[in-house]
Tab-separated table of C-alpha atoms in Angstrom:
chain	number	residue	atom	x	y	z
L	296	UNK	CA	-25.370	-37.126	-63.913
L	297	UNK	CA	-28.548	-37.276	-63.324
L	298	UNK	CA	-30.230	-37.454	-66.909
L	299	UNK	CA	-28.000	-40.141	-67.428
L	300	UNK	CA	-29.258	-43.662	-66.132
L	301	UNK	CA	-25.859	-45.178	-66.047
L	302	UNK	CA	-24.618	-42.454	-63.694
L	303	UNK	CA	-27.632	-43.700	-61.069
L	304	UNK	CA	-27.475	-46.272	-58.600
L	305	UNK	CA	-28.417	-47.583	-55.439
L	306	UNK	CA	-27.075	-46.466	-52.298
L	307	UNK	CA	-28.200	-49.796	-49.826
L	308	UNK	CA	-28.747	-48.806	-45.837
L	309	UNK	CA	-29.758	-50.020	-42.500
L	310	UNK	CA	-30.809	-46.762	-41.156
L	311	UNK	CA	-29.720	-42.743	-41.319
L	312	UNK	CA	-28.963	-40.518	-39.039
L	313	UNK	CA	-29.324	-37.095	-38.361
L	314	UNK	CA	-28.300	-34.526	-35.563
L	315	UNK	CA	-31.349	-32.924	-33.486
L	316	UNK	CA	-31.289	-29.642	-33.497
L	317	UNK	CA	-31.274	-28.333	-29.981
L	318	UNK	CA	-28.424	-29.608	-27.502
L	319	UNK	CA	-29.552	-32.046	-25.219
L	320	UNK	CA	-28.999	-31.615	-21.434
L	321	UNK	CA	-25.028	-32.750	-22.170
L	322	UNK	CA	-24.855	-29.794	-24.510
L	323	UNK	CA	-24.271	-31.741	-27.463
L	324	UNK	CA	-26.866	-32.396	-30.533
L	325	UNK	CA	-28.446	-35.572	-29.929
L	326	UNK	CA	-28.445	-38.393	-33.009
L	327	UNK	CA	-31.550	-39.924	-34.172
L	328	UNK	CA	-31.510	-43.200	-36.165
L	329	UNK	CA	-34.404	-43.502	-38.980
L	330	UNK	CA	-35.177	-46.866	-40.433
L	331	UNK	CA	-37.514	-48.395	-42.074
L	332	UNK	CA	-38.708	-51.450	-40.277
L	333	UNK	CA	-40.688	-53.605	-43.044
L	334	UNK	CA	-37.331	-53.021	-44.807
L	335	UNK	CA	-34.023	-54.166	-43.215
L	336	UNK	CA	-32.011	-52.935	-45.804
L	337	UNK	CA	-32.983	-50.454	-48.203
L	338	UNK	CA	-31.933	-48.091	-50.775
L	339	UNK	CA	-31.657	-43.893	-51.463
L	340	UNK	CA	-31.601	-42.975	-54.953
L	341	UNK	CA	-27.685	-42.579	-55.879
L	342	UNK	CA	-25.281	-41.185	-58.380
L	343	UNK	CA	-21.707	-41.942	-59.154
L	344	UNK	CA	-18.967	-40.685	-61.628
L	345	UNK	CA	-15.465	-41.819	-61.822
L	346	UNK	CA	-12.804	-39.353	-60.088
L	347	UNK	CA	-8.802	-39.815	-61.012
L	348	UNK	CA	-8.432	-42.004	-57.461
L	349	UNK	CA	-11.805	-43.498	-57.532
L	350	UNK	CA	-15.641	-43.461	-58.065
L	351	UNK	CA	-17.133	-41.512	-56.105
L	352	UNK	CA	-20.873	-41.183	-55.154
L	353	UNK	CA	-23.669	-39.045	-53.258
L	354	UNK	CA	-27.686	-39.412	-52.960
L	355	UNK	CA	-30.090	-37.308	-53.231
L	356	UNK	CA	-32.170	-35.624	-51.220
L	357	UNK	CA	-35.868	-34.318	-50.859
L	358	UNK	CA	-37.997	-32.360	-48.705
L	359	UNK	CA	-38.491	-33.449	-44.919
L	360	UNK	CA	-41.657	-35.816	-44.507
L	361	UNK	CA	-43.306	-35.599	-41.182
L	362	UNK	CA	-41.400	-37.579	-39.133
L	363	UNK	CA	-37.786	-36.424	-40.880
L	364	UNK	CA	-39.064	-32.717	-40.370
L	365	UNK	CA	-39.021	-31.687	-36.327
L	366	UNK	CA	-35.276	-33.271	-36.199
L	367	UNK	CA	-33.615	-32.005	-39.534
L	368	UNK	CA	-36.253	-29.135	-41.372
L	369	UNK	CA	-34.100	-28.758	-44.335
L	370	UNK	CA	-33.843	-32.488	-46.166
L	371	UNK	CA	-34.214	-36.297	-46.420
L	372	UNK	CA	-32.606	-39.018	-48.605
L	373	UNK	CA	-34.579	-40.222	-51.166
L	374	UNK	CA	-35.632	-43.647	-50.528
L	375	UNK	CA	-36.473	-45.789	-53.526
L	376	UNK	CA	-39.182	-47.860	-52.676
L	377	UNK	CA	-38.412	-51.692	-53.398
L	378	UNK	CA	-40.615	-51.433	-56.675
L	379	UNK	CA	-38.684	-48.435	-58.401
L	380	UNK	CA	-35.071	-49.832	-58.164
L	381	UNK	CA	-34.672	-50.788	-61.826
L	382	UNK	CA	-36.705	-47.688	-62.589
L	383	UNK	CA	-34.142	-45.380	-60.584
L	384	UNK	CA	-31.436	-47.321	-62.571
L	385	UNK	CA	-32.944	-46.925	-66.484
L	386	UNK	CA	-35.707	-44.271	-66.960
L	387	UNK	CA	-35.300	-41.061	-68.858
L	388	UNK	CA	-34.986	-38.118	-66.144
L	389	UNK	CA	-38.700	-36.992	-66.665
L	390	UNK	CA	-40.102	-39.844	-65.702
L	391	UNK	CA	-38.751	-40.134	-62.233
L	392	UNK	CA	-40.484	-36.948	-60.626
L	393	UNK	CA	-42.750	-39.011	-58.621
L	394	UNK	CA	-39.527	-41.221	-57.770
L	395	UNK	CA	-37.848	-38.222	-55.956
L	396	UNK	CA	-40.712	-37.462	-52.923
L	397	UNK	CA	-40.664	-37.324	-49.557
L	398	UNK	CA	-40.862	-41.680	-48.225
L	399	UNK	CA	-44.205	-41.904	-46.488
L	400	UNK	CA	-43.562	-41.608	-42.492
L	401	UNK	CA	-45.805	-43.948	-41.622
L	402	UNK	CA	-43.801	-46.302	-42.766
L	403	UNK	CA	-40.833	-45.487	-41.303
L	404	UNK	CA	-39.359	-45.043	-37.373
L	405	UNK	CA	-37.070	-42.405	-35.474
L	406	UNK	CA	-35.653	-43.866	-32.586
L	407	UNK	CA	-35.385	-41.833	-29.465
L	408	UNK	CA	-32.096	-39.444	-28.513
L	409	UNK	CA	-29.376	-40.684	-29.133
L	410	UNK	CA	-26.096	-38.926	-28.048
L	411	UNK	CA	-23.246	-39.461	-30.946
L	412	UNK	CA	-20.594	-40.727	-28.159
L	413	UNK	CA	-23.033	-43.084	-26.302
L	414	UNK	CA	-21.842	-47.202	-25.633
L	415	UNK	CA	-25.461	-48.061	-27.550
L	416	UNK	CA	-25.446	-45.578	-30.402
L	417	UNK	CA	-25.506	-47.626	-33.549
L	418	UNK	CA	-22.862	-48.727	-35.348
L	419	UNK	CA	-23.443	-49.476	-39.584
L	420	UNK	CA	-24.353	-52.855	-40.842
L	421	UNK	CA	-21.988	-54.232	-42.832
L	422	UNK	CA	-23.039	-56.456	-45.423
């Protein structure tokens, strides 16, 4: 799927989450949103393939960046910045290494613990 640009696409977000990895005083995991705040909605490097009920898709993911790291050590999404969206979509394979990296964390934002079943904990952004 992958060497095959018609089998990318763009996956288009508000924000991630991921679970902390220590329980918090309530003994559950806390959440933490990530977002991108020069960005309101933005996009991880996606793939697709048709299934006998539907499509169905995934992203990919990279190694941690700084800020992704101390909550969840094993991964991030890839996120595309705004320039390499049509790349993403139509380059041969080899020619997207630099594509799939680690988004800079100084240009992104964690917001504090946030417990899954909390009345503020964020809801998606439909669109």
């Amino acid at each position: 799927m992958l060497m095959t640009p018609a089998r990318r696409c763009l996956v288009p977000v508000t924000a991630f989450s991921e679970y902390g990895l220590a329980p918090g005083e309530d003994g559950k995991k806390p959440l933490h949103w990530f977002d991108v705040p020069s960005r309101p909605i933005f996009a991880f490097a996606g793939i697709w393939r048709p299934t006998e009920r539907d499509n169905a898709y995934g992203f990919l993911t990279t190694e941690p960046n700084a800020i992704v790291a101390p909550i969840h050590p094993k991964a991030m999404p890839v996120i595309l910045h705004d320039e390499d969206y049509n790349r993403w979509l139509t380059a041969p394979w080899d020619d997207l290494k630099d594509v799939v990296a680690p988004y800079p964390s100084q240009l992104m934002r964690v917001e504090g613990l946030v417990t899954a079943d909390a009345d503020h904990a964020r809801s998606p952004v439909l669109f």
